[in-house]
Short mmCIF file of N, CA and C in Angstrom, two decimals:
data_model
loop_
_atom_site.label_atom_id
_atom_site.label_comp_id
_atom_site.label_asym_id
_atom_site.label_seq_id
_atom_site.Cartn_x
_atom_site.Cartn_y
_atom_site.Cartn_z
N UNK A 371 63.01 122.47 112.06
CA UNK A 371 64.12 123.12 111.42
C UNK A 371 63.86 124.60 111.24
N UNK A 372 64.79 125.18 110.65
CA UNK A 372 64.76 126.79 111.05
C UNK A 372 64.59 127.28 109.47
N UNK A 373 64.13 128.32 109.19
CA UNK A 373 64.27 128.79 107.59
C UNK A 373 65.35 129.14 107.30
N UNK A 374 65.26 129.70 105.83
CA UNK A 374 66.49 130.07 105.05
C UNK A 374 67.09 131.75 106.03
N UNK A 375 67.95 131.83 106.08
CA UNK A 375 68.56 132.79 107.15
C UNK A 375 69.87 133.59 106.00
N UNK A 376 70.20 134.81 106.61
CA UNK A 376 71.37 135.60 105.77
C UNK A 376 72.38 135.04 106.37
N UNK A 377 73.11 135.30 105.65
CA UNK A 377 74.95 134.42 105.57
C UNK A 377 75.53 134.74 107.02
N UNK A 378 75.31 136.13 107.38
CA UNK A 378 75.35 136.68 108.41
C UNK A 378 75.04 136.39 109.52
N UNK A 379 73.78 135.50 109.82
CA UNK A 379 73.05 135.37 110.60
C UNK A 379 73.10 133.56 111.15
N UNK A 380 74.05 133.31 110.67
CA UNK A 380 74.28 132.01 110.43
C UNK A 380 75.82 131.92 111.27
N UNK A 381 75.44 130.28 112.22
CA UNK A 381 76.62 130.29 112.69
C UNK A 381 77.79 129.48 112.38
N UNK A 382 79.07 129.73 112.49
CA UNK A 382 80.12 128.93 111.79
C UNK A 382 80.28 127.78 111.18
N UNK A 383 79.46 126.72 111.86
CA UNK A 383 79.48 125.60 112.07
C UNK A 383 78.26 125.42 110.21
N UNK A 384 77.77 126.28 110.30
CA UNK A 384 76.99 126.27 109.10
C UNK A 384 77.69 125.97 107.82
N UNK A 385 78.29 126.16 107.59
CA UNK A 385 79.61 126.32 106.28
C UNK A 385 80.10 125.06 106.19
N UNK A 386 79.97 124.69 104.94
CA UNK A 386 81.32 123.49 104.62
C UNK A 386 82.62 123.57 104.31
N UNK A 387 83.17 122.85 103.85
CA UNK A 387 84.80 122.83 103.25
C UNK A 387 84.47 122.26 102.00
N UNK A 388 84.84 123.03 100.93
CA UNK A 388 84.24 122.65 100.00
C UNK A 388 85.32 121.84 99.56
N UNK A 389 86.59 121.62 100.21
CA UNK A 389 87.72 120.73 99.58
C UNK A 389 87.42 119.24 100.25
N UNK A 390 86.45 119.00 101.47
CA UNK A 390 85.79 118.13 101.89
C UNK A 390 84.95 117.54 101.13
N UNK A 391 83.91 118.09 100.80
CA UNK A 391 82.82 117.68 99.62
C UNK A 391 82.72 116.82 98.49
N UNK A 392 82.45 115.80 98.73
CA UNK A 392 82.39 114.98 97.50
C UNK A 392 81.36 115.67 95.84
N UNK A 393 80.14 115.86 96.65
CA UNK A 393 79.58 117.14 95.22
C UNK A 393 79.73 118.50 95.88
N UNK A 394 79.52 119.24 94.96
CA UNK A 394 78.95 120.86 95.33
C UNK A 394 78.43 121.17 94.61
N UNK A 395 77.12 121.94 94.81
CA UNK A 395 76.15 122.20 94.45
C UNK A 395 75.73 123.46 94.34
N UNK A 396 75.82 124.36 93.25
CA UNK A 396 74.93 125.72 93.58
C UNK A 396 74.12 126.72 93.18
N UNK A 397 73.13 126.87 93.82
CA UNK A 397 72.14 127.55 93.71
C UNK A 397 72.21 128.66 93.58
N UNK A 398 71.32 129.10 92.56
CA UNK A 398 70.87 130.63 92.53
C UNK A 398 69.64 130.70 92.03
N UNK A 399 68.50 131.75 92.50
CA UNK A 399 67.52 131.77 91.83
C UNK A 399 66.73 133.28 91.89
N UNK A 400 65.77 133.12 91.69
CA UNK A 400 65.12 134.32 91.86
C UNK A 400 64.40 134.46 93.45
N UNK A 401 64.85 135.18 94.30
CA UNK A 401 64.32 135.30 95.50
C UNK A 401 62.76 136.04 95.21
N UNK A 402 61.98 135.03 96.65
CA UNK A 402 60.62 135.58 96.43
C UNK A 402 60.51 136.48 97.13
N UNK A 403 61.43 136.81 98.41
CA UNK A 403 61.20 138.56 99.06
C UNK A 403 62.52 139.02 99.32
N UNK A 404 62.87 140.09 98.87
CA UNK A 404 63.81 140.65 98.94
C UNK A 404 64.71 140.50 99.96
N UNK A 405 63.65 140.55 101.13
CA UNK A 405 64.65 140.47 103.12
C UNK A 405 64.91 139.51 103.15
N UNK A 406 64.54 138.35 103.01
CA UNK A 406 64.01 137.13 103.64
C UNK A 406 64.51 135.86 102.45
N UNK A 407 64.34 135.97 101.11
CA UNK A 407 64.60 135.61 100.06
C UNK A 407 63.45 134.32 99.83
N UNK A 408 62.92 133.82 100.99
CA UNK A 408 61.39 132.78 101.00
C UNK A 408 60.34 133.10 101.95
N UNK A 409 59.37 132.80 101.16
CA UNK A 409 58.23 133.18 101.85
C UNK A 409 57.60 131.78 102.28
N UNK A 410 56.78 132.10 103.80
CA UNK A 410 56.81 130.73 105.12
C UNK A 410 55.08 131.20 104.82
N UNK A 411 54.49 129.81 104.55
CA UNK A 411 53.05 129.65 104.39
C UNK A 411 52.67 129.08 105.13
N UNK A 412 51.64 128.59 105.59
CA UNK A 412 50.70 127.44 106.69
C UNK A 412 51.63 126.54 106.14
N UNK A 413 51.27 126.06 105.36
CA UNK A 413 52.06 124.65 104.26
C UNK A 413 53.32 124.05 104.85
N UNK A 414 53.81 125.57 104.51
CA UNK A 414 55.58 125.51 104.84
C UNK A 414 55.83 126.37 105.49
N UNK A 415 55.66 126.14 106.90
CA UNK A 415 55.91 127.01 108.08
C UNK A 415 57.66 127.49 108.05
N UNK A 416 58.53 126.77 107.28
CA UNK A 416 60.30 127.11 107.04
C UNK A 416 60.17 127.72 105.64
N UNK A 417 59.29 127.92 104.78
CA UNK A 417 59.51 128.75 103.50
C UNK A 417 59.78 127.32 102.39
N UNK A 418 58.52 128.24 101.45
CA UNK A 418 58.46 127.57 100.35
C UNK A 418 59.56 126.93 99.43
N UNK A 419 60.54 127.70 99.41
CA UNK A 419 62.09 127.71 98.53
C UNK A 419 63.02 126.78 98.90
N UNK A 420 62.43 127.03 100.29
CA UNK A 420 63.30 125.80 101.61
C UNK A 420 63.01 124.44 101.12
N UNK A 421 61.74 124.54 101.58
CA UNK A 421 61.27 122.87 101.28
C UNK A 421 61.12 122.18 100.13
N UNK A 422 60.96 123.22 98.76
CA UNK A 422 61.16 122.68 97.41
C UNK A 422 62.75 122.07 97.20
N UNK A 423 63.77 123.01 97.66
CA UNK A 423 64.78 122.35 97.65
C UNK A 423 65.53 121.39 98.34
N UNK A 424 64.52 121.35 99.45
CA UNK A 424 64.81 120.22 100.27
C UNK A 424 64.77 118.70 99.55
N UNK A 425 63.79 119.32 98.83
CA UNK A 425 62.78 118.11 98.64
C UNK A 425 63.56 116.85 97.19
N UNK A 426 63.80 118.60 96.27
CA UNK A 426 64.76 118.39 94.99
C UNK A 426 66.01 117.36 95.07
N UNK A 427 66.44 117.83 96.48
CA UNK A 427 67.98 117.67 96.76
C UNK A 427 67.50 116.23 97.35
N UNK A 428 66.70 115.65 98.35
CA UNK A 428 66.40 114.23 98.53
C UNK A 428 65.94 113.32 96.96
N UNK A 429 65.82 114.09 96.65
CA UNK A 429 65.38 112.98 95.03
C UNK A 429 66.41 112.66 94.62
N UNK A 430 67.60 113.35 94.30
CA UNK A 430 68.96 113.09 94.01
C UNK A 430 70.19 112.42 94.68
N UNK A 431 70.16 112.66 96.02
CA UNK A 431 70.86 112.36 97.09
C UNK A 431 70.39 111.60 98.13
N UNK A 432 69.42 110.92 98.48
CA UNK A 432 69.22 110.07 99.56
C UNK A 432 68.63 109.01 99.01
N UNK A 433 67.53 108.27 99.92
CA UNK A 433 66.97 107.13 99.06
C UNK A 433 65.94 107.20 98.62
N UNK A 434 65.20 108.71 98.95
CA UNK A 434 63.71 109.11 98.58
C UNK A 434 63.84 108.77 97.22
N UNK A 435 65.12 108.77 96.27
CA UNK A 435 65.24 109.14 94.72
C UNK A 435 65.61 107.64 94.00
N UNK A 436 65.35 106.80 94.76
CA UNK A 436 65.65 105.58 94.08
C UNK A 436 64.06 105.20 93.28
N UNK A 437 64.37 104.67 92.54
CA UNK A 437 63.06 104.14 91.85
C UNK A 437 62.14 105.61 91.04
N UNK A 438 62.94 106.54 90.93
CA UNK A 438 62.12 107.95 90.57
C UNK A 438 62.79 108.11 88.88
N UNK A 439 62.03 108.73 88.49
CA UNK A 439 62.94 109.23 87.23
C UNK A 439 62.00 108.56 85.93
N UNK A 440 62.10 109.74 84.91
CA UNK A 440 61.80 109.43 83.38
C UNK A 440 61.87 108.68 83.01
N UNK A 441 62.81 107.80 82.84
CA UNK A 441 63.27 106.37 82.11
C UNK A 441 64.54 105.94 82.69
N UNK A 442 64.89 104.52 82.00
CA UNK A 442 66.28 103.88 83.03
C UNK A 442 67.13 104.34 83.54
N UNK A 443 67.53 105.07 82.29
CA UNK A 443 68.98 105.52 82.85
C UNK A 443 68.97 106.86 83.70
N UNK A 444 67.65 107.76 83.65
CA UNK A 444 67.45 108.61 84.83
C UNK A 444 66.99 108.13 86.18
N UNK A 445 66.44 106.86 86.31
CA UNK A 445 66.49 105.99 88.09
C UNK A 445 67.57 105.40 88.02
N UNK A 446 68.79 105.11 87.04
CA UNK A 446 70.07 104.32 87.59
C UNK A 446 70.84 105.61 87.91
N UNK A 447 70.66 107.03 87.36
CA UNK A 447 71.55 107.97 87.91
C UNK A 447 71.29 108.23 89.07
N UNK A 448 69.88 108.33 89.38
CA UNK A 448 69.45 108.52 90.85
C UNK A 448 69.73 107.88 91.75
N UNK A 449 69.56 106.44 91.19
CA UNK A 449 70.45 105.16 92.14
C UNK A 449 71.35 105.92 92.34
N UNK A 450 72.57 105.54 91.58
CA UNK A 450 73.85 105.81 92.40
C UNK A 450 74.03 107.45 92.68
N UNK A 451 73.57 107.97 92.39
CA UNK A 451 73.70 109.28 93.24
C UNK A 451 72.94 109.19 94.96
N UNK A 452 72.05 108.74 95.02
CA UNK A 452 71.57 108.44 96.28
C UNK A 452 72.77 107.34 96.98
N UNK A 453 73.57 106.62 96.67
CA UNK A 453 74.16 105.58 97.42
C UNK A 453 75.77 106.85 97.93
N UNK A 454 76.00 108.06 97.41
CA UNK A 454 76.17 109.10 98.73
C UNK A 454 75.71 109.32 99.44
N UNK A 455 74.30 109.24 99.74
CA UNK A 455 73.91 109.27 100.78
C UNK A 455 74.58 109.35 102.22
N UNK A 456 74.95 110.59 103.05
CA UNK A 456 75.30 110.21 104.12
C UNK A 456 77.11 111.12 104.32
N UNK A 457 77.63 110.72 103.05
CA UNK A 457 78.40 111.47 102.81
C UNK A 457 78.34 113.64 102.23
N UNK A 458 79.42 114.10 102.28
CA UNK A 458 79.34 115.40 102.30
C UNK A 458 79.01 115.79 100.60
N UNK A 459 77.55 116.00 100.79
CA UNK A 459 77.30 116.76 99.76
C UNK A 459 76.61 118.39 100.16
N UNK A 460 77.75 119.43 100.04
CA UNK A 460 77.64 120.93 100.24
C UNK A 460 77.63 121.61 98.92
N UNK A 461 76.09 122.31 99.64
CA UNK A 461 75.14 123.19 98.78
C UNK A 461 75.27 124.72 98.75
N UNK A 462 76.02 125.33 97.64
CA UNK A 462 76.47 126.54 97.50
C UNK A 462 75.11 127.50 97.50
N UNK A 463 74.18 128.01 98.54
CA UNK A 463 72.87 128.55 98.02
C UNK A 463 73.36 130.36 98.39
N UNK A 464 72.63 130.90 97.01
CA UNK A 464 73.32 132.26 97.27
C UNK A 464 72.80 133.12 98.30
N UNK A 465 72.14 133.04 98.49
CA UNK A 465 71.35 133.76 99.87
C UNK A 465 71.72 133.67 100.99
N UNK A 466 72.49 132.41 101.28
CA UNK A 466 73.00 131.89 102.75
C UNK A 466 74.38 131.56 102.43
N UNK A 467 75.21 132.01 101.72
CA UNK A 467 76.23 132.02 101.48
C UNK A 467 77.21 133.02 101.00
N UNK A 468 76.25 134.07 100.97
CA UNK A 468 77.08 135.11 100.90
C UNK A 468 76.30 136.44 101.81
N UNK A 469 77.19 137.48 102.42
CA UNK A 469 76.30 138.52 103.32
C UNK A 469 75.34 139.33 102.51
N UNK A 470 73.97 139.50 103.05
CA UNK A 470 73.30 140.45 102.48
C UNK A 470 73.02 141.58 104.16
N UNK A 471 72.45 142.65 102.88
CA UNK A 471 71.85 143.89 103.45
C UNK A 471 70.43 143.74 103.58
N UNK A 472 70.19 144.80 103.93
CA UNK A 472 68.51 145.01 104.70
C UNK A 472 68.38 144.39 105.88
N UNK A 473 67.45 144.15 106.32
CA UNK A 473 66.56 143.73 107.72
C UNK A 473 66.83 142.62 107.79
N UNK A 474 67.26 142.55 109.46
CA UNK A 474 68.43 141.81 110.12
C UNK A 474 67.38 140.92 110.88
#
């Protein structure tokens, strides 16, 4: 997979309909480099920011997140939030969703 990329740099097909979307989701945070907004380690050859939220967003939404959680009723939310699975859940992330400046 490819890293986090500017809004710009991204092709059409990238974008959802957010009137499609069963959730929407969105992100904002503190970018770790200004150009780039994640920084790509041995680790995480696609950027750290990438794969934490990759990772976040499978705990909630797929089946990685079944059986996870604090107590009951945080693995029965996860349950049924994972049983979207599959369906359109579009992720508002500010970096790749709106145009930035600097180095292209």
């Amino acid at each position: 997979g490819l890293g986090i990329r500017r809004c710009q740099d991204l092709p059409p097909e990238a974008f959802g309909d957010p009137t499609k979307a069963q959730v929407l989701i969105v992100v904002s945070h503190r970018w770790m480099n200004r150009h780039t907004c994640d920084v790509a380690t041995l680790e995480f050859p696609q950027g750290l920011r990438l794969h934490t939220m990759v990772q976040k967003l499978d705990m909630h939404f797929s089946s990685l997140g079944i059986g996870k959680g604090r107590g009951l009723g945080e693995r029965w939310r996860r349950f049924c939030e994972s049983l979207i699975s599959g369906r359109d859940v579009l992720v508002f992330f500010d970096f790749m969703s709106l145009p930035q400046q600097g180095i292209g």
